[in-house]
Short mmCIF file of C-alpha atoms in Angstrom, two decimals:
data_model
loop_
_atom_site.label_atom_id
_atom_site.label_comp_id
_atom_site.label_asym_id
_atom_site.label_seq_id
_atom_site.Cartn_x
_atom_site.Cartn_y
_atom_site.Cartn_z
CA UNK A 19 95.86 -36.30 132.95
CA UNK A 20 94.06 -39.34 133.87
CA UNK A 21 91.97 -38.15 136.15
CA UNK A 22 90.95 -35.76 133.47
CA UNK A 23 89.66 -38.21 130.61
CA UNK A 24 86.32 -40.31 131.63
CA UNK A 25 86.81 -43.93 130.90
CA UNK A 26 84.94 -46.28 128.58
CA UNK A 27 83.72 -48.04 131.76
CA UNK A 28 82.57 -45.53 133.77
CA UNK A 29 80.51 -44.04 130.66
CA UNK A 30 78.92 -47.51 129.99
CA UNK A 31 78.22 -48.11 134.09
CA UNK A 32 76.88 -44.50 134.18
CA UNK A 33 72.88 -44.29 134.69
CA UNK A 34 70.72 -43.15 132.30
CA UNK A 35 67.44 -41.27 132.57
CA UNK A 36 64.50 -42.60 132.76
CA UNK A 37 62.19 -42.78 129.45
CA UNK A 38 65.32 -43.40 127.11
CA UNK A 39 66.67 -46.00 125.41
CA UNK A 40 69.54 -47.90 126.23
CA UNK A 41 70.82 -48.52 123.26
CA UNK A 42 73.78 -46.64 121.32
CA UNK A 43 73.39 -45.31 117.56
CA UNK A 44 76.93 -45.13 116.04
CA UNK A 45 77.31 -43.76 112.81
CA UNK A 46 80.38 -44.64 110.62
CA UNK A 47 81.95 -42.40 107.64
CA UNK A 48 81.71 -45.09 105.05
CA UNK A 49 83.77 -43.65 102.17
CA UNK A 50 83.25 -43.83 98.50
CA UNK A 51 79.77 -43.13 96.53
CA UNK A 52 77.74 -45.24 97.88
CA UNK A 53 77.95 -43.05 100.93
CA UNK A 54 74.47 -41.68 102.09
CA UNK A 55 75.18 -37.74 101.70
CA UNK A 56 76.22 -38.08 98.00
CA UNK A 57 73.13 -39.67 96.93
CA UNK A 58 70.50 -38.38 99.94
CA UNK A 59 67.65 -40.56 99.82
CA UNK A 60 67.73 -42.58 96.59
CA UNK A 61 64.33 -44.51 96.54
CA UNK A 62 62.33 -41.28 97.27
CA UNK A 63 64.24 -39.92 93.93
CA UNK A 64 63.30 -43.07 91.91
CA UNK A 65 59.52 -42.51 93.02
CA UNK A 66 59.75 -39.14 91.82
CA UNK A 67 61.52 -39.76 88.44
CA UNK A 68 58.59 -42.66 87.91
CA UNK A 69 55.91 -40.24 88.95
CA UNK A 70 57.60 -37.27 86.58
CA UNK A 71 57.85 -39.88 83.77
CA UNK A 72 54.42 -41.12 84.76
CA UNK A 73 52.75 -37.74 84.17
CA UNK A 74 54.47 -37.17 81.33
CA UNK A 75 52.88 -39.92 80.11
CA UNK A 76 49.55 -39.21 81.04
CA UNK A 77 50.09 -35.46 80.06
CA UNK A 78 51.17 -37.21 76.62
CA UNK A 79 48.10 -39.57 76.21
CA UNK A 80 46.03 -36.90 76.95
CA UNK A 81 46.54 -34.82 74.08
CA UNK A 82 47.27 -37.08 71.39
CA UNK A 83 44.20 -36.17 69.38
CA UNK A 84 41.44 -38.97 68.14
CA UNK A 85 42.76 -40.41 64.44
CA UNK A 86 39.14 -39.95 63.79
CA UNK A 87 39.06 -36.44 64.29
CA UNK A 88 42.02 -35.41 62.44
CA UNK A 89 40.71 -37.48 59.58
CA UNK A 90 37.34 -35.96 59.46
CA UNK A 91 38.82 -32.25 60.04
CA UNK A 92 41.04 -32.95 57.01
CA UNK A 93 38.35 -34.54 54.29
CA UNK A 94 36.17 -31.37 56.17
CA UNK A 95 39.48 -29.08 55.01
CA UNK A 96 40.49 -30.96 51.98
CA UNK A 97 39.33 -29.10 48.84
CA UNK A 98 37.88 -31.86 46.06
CA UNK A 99 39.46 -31.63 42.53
CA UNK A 100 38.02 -33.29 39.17
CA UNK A 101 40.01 -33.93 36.06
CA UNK A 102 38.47 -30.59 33.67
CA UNK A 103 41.22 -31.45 30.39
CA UNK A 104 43.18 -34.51 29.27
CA UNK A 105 46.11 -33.47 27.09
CA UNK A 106 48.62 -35.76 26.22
CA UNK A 107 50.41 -36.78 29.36
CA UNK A 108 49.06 -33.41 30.81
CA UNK A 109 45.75 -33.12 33.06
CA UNK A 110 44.19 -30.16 33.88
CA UNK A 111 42.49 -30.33 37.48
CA UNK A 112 39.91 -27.99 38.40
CA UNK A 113 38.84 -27.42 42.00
CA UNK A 114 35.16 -28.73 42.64
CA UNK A 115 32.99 -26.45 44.93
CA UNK A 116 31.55 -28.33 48.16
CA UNK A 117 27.82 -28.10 47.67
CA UNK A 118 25.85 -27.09 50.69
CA UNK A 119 22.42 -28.50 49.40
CA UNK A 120 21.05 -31.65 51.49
CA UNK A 121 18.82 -34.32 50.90
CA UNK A 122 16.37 -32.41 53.23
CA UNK A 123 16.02 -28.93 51.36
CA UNK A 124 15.38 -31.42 48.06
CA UNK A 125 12.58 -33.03 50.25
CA UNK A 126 11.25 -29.89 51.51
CA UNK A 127 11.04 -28.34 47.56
CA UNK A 128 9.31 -31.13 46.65
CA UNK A 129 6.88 -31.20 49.56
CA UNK A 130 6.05 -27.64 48.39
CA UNK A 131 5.28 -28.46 44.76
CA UNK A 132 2.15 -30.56 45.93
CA UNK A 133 0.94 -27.35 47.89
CA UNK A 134 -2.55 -25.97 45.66
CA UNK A 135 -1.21 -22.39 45.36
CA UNK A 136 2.13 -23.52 44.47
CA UNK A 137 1.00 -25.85 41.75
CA UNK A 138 -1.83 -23.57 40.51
CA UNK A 139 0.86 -20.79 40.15
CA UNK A 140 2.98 -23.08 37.93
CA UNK A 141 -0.17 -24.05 36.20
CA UNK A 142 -0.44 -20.65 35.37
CA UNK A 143 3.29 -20.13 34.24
CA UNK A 144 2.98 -21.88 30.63
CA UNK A 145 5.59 -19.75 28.77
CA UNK A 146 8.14 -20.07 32.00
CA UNK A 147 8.97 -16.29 32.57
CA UNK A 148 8.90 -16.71 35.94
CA UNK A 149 9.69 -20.57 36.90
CA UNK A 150 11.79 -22.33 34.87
CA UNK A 151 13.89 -25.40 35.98
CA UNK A 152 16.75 -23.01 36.55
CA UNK A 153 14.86 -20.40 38.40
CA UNK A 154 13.36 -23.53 40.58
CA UNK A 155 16.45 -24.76 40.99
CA UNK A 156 17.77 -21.51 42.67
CA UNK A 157 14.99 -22.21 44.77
CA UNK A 158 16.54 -24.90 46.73
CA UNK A 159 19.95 -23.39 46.57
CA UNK A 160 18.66 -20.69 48.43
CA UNK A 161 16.57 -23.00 51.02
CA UNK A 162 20.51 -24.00 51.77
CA UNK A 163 21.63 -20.90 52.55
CA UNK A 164 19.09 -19.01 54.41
CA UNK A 165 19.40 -21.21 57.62
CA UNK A 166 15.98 -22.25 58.69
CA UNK A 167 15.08 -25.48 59.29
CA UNK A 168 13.49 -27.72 56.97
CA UNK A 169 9.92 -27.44 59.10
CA UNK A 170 10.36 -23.87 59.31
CA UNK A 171 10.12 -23.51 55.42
CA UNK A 172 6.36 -23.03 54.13
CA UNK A 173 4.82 -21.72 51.20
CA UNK A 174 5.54 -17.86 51.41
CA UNK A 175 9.58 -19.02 51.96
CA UNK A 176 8.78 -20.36 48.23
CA UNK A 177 7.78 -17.36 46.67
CA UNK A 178 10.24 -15.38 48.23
CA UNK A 179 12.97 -17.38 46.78
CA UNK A 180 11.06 -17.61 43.44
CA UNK A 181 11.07 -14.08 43.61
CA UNK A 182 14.97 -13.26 44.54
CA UNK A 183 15.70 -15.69 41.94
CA UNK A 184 13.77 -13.41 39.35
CA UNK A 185 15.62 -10.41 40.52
CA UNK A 186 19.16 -11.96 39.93
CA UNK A 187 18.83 -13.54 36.59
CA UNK A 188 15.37 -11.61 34.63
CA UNK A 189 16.05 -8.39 32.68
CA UNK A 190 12.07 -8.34 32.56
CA UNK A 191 11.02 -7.92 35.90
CA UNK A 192 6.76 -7.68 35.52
CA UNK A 193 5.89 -11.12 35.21
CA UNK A 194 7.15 -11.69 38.80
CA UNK A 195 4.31 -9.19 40.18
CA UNK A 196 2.05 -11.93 39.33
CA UNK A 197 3.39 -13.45 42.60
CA UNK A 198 1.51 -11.38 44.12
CA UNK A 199 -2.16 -12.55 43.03
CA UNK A 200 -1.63 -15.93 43.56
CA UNK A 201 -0.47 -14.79 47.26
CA UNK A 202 -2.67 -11.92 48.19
CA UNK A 203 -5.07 -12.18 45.78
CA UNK A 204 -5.68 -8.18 44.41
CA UNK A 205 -5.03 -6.84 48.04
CA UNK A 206 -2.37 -4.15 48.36
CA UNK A 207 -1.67 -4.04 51.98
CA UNK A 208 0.48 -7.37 52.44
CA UNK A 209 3.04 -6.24 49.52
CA UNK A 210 5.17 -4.41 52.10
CA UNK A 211 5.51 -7.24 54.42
CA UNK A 212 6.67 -9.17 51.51
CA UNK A 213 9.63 -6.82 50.33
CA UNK A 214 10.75 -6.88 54.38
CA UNK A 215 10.71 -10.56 54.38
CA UNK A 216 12.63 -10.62 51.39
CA UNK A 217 15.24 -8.10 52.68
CA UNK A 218 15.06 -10.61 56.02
CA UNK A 219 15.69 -13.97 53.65
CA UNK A 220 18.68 -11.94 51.66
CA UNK A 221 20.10 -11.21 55.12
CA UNK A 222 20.08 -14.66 56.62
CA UNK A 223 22.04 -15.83 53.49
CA UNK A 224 24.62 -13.50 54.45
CA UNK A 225 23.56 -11.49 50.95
CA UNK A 226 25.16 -14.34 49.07
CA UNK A 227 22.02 -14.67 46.06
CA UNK A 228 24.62 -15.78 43.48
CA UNK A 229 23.98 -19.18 42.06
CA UNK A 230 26.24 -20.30 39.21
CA UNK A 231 24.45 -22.68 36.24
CA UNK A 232 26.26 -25.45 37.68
CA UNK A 233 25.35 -25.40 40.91
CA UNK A 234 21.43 -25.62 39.05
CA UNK A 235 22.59 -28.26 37.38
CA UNK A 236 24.21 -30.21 39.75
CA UNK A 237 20.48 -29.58 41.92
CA UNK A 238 18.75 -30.70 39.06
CA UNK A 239 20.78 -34.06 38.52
CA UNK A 240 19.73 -35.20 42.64
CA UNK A 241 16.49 -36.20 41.55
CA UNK A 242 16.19 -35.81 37.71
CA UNK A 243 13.26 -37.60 37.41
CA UNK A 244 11.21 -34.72 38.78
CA UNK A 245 8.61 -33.26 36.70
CA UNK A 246 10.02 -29.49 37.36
CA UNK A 247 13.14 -30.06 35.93
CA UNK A 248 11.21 -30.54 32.13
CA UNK A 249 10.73 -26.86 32.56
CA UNK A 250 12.68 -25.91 30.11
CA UNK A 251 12.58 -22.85 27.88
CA UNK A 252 14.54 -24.74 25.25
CA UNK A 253 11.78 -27.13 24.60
CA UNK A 254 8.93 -24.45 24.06
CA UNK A 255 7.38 -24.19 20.70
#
């Protein structure tokens, strides 16, 4: 039996190989929880809880929208109301339609009104069958809606409004033909190309030709001062 078991001593007084250490690694159970297999590696599980908590953070910064933004897309989404009645302790609110009319398409009109055809043909117009200061107005409304640019509008864009706004709101449709004369002079040919532009302009607007009196009026109070907006039917003797 004794012969049998190897001693401590002869173990440590063995030799050992050549390109090994000499020294002995002994582990030891060390009971309880702070024992290494029940929590393997803590402090690479605290860097990855910080980095998950990290890019959570980042994830979370990243989309949190601008205040800015959401403020804008709500006044953008926000219909406008106006007090329309004042009864009592009651009020009656009536939702105000956002004009699409800018400073530019009121500078454009009037850029127009100084060309010679334009003002000869309102010259002409003395009874206002065909260019009154609603009619005009609708002219603007319309350089809104058809989506050109404020350079790309010239005189025959005028005329073709003029004339659209004849067709919505005239029962007597003749007087408008004088448009014609003042553009072609008494030439036939060019009439054709006219009617396609204007089927072209009602297109572009997405066929929306419908402009209520108080969208006129509210294009007429920008610049009242104008000398169009005295146009008025009301006033004629």
């Amino acid at each position: 039996m004794a012969a049998s078991q190897p001693s401590s001593t002869s173990e440590a007084q063995s030799p050992q190989p050549s390109g090994y250490s000499s020294d002995i690694v002994v582990e030891e159970d060390v009971p309880g929880p702070s024992a290494p297999w029940m929590n393997p590696r803590p402090s690479l599980q605290r860097s990855s809880v910080k980095r998950k908590r990290d890019w959570s953070s980042d994830s979370e910064s990243e989309e949190e929208p601008d205040e800015e933004m959401v403020q804008e897309k709500e006044m953008a989404t926000k219909p406008e109301w106006s007090v329309e009645k004042l009864c009592g302790l009651k009020m009656r609110f009536k939702r105000r339609r956002r004009s699409l009319v800018l400073p530019v398409h009121h500078e454009v009109f009037a850029r127009l009104l100084e060309d010679p055809v334009v003002k000869r043909f309102l010259a002409w117009d003395k009874k206002l069958r065909v260019s009154d200061k609603y009619l005009l107005a609708m002219v603007i409304a319309y350089f809104s809606r058809c989506g050109l640019f404020a350079w790309q509008l010239r005189r025959i864009h005028f005329f073709l409004a003029l004339y659209l706004a004849n067709d919505m709101e005239e029962d007597n449709q003749a007087p408008k033909q004088d448009i014609f004369y003042f553009l072609y002079g008494k030439s036939y040919a060019e009439r054709p190309m006219f009617h396609k532009l204007r089927y072209q302009w009602i297109r572009t607007m997405g066929w929306n030709v419908r402009v209520s009196r108080e969208e006129c009026e509210e294009i007429q109070s920008y610049d009242p001062d104008l000398w169009v907006w005295g146009r008025d039917r009301n006033h004629l003797s």
